[in-house]
Coordinates of C-alpha atoms in Angstrom, one line a residue:
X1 CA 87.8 98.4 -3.3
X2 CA 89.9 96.2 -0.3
X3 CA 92.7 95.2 -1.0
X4 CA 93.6 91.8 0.4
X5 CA 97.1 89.8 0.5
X6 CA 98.2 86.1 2.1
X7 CA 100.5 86.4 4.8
X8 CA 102.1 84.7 7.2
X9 CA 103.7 82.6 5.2
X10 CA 107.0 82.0 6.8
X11 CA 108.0 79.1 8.4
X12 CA 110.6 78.1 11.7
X13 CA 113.7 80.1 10.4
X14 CA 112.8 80.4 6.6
X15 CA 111.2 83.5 5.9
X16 CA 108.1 83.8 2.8
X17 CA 107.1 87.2 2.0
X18 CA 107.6 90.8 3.5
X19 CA 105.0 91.0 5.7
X20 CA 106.3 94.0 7.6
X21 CA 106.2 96.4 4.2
X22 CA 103.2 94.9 3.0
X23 CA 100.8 95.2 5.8
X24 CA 100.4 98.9 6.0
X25 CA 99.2 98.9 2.4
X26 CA 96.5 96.6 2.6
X27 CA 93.2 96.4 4.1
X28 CA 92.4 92.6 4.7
X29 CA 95.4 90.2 5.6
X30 CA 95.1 86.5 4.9
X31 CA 96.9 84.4 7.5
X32 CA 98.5 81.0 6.9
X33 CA 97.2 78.5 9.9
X34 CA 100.0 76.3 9.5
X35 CA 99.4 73.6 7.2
X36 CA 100.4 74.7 4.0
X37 CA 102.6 77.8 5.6
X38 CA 103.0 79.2 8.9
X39 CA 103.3 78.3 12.5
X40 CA 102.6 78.9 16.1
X41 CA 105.2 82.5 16.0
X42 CA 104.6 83.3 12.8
X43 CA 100.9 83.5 13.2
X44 CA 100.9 85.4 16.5
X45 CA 103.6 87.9 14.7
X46 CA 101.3 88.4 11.6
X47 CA 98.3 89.1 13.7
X48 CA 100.3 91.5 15.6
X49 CA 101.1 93.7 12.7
X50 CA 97.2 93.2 11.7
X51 CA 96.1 94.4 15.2
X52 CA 98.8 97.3 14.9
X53 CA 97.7 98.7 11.6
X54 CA 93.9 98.1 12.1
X55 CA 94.2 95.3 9.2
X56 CA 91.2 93.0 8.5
X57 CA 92.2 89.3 9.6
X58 CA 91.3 86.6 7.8
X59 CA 92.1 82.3 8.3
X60 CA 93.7 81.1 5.1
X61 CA 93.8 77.6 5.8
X62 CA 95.3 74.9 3.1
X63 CA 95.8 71.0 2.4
X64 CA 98.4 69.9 4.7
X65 CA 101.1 70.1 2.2
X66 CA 104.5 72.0 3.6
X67 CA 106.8 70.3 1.4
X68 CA 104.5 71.6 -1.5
X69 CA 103.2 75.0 0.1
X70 CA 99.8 73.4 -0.5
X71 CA 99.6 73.9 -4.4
X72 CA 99.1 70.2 -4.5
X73 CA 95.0 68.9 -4.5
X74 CA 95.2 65.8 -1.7
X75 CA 92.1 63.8 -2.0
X76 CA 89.7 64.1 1.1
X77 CA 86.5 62.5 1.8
X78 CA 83.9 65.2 3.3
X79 CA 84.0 65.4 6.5
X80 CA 87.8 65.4 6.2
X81 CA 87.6 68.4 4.5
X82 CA 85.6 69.8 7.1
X83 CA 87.6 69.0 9.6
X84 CA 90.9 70.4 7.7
X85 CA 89.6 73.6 8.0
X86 CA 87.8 73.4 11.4
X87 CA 90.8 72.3 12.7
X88 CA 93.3 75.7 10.8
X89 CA 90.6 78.1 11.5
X90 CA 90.4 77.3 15.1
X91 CA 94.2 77.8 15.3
X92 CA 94.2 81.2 14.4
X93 CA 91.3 82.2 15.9
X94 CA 92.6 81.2 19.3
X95 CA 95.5 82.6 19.0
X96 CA 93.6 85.9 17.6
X97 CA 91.5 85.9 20.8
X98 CA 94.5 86.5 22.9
X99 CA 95.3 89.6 21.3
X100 CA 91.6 90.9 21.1
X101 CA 91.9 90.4 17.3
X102 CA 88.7 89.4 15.7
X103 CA 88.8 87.2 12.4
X104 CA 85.8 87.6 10.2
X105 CA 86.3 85.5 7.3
X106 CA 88.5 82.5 5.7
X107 CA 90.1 82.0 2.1
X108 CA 91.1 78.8 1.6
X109 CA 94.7 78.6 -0.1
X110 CA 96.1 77.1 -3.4
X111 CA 95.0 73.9 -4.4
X112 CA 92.1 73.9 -1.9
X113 CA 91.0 77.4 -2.9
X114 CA 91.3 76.0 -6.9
X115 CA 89.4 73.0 -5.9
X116 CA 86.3 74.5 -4.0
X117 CA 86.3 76.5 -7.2
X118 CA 86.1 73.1 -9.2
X119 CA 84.2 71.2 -7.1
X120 CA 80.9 71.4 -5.2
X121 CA 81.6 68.6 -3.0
X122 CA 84.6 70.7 -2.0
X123 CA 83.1 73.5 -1.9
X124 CA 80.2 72.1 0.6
X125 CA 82.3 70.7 3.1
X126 CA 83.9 73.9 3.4
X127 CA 80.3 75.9 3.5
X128 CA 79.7 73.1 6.6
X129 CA 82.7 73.7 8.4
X130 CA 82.1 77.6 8.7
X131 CA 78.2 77.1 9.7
X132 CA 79.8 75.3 12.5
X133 CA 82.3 77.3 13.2
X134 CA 79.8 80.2 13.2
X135 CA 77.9 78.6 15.7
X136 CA 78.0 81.1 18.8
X137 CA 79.2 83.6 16.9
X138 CA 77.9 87.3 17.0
X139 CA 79.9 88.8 13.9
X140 CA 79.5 85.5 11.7
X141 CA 82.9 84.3 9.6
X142 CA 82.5 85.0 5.8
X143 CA 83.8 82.8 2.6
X144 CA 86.2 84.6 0.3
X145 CA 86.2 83.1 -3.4
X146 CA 86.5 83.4 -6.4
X147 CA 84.0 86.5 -8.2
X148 CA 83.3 84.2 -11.2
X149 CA 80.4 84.3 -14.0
X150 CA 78.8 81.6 -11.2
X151 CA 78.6 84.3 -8.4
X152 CA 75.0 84.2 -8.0
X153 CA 74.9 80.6 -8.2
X154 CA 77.7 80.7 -5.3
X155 CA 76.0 83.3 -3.2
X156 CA 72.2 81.2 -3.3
X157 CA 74.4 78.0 -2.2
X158 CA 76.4 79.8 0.7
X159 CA 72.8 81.3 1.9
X160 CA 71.5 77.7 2.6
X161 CA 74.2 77.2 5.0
X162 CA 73.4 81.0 6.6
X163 CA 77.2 82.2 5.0
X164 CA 77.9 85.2 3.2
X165 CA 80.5 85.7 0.6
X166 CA 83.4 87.9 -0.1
X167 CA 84.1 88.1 -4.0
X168 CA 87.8 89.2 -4.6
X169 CA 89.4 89.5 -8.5
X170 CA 93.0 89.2 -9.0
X171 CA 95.1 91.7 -9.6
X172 CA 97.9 90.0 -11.6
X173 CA 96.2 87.1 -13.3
X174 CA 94.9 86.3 -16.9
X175 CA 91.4 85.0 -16.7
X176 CA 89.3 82.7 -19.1
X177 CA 86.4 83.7 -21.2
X178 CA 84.7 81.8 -18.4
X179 CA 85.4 83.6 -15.4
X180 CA 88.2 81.4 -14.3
X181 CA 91.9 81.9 -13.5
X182 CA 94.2 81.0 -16.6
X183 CA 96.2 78.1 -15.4
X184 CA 99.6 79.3 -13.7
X185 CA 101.3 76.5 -16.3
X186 CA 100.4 79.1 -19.5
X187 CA 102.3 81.7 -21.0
X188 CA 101.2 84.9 -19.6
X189 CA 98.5 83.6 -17.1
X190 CA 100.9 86.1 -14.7
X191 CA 100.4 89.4 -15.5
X192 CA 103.2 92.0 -16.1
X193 CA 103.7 95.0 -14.1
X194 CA 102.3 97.5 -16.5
X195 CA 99.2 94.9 -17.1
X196 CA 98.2 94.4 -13.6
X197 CA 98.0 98.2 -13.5
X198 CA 95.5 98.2 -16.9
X199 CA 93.7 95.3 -15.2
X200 CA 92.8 97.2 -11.7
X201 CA 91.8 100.2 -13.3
X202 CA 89.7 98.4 -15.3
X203 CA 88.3 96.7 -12.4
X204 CA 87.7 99.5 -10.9
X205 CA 86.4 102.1 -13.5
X206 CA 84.4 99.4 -15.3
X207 CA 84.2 96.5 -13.5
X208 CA 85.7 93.9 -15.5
X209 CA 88.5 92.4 -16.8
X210 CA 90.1 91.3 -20.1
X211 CA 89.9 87.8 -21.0
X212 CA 92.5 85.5 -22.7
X213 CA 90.7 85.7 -25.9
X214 CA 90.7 89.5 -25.9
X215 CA 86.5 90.1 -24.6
X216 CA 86.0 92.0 -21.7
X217 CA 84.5 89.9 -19.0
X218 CA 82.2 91.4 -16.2
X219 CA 83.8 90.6 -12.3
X220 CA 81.5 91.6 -9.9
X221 CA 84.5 91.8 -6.7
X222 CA 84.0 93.3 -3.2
X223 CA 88.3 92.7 -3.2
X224 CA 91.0 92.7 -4.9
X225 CA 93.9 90.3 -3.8
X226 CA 97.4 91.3 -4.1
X227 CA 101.3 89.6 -3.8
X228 CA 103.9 91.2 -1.4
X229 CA 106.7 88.6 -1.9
X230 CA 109.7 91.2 -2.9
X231 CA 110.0 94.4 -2.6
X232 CA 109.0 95.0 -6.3
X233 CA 105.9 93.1 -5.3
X234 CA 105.7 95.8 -2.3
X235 CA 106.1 98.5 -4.7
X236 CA 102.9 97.1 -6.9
X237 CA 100.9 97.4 -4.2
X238 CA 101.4 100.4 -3.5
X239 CA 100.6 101.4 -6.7
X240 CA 97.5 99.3 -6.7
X241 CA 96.5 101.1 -3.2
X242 CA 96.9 104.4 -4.7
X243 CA 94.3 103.6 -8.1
X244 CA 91.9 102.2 -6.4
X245 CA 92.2 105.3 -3.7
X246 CA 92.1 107.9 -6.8

């Protein structure tokens, strides 16, 4: 089982995350194309370190939303939303070329990622913007999302538009009897450190996770995404690296 994390996440002088400790314990990093985090530096210095420890490079493009580090939905038409993310995954991409870094898939962040989960419309323009981008393309970008009781239902709409998916489950996050992510505004919708542990290795022995209501809930996940934003956060994931490696 991967283990992806977002990254590149700082901004001018004010530093998000410890990208540095974090990047040699994952396998998939997800880069911030400046619009909800991230900028021109910190996006060449993230896909650096990816190049350097032969990390996976994702796009993790956002809502243009600084002030709110794009937790915030902003409504879009369509072809805005298309253009959002044309316009973030080109960024990185360009800037991956000049280091002979190859990005093969996008996760959208926060509020976009939540709404795409919500929303077909959303989640369409986004489908549209990656056949576009994957036009030309020999190794063709992938969509990361959500590994929900709709996965199959996902995966026959993403084929329509030639697009694979990545699944990933969370690591530290309650989950509904539906599939979905318990809202971050509940008691205990973050996991503890001792619960995130149970949850992995139930992920990966069996496959599934426990709900809110107590049921165990099949999660069929290709990933598993992680947080690196202390160094008890770095800790974790080593800890998660070394389960899912056992």
């Amino acid at each position: 089982m991967k283990l992806n994390c977002d990254l590149g996440e700082s901004f001018g002088s004010w530093k998000m995350g410890l990208d540095e400790a974090v990047m040699p314990n994952i396998d998939m990093a997800n880069i911030a194309c400046g619009f909800h985090a991230g900028d021109e530096n910190v996006m060449f210095k993230t896909l650096s370190l990816a190049k350097m420890h032969g990390v996976e490079v994702g796009a993790h493009p956002g809502y243009k939303d600084i002030q709110g580090f794009g937790r915030r939905s902003i409504p879009h038409t369509e072809q805005e939303i298309v253009n959002l993310v044309t316009y973030q995954v080109a960024s990185l991409i360009g800037m991956a070329q000049t280091l002979d870094v190859n990005v093969t898939y996008i996760k959208p962040h926060g509020a976009l990622y939540n709404d795409m989960m919500a929303d077909a419309d959303i989640r369409f323009a986004i489908y549209r913007a990656i056949k576009a981008l994957n036009k030309g393309r020999e190794s063709k970008l992938k969509l990361m999302m959500l590994a929900t009781n709709e996965a199959d239902v996902h995966k026959q709409e993403a084929s329509t538009f030639g697009l694979e998916l990545l699944l990933e489950a969370f690591a530290d996050r309650r989950y509904t009897e539906t599939g979905k992510l318990q809202s971050r505004s509940i008691n205990g919708s973050v996991l503890n450190k001792e619960q995130m542990l149970q949850q992995v290795q139930q992920l990966i022995t069996k496959g599934s996770v426990e709900t809110d209501a107590g049921s165990e809930l099949l999660v069929a996940a290709d990933t598993i995404c992680v947080h690196g934003d202390n160094d008890a956060g770095v800790q974790m994931i080593r800890e998660v690296r070394a389960i899912c490696q056992s």
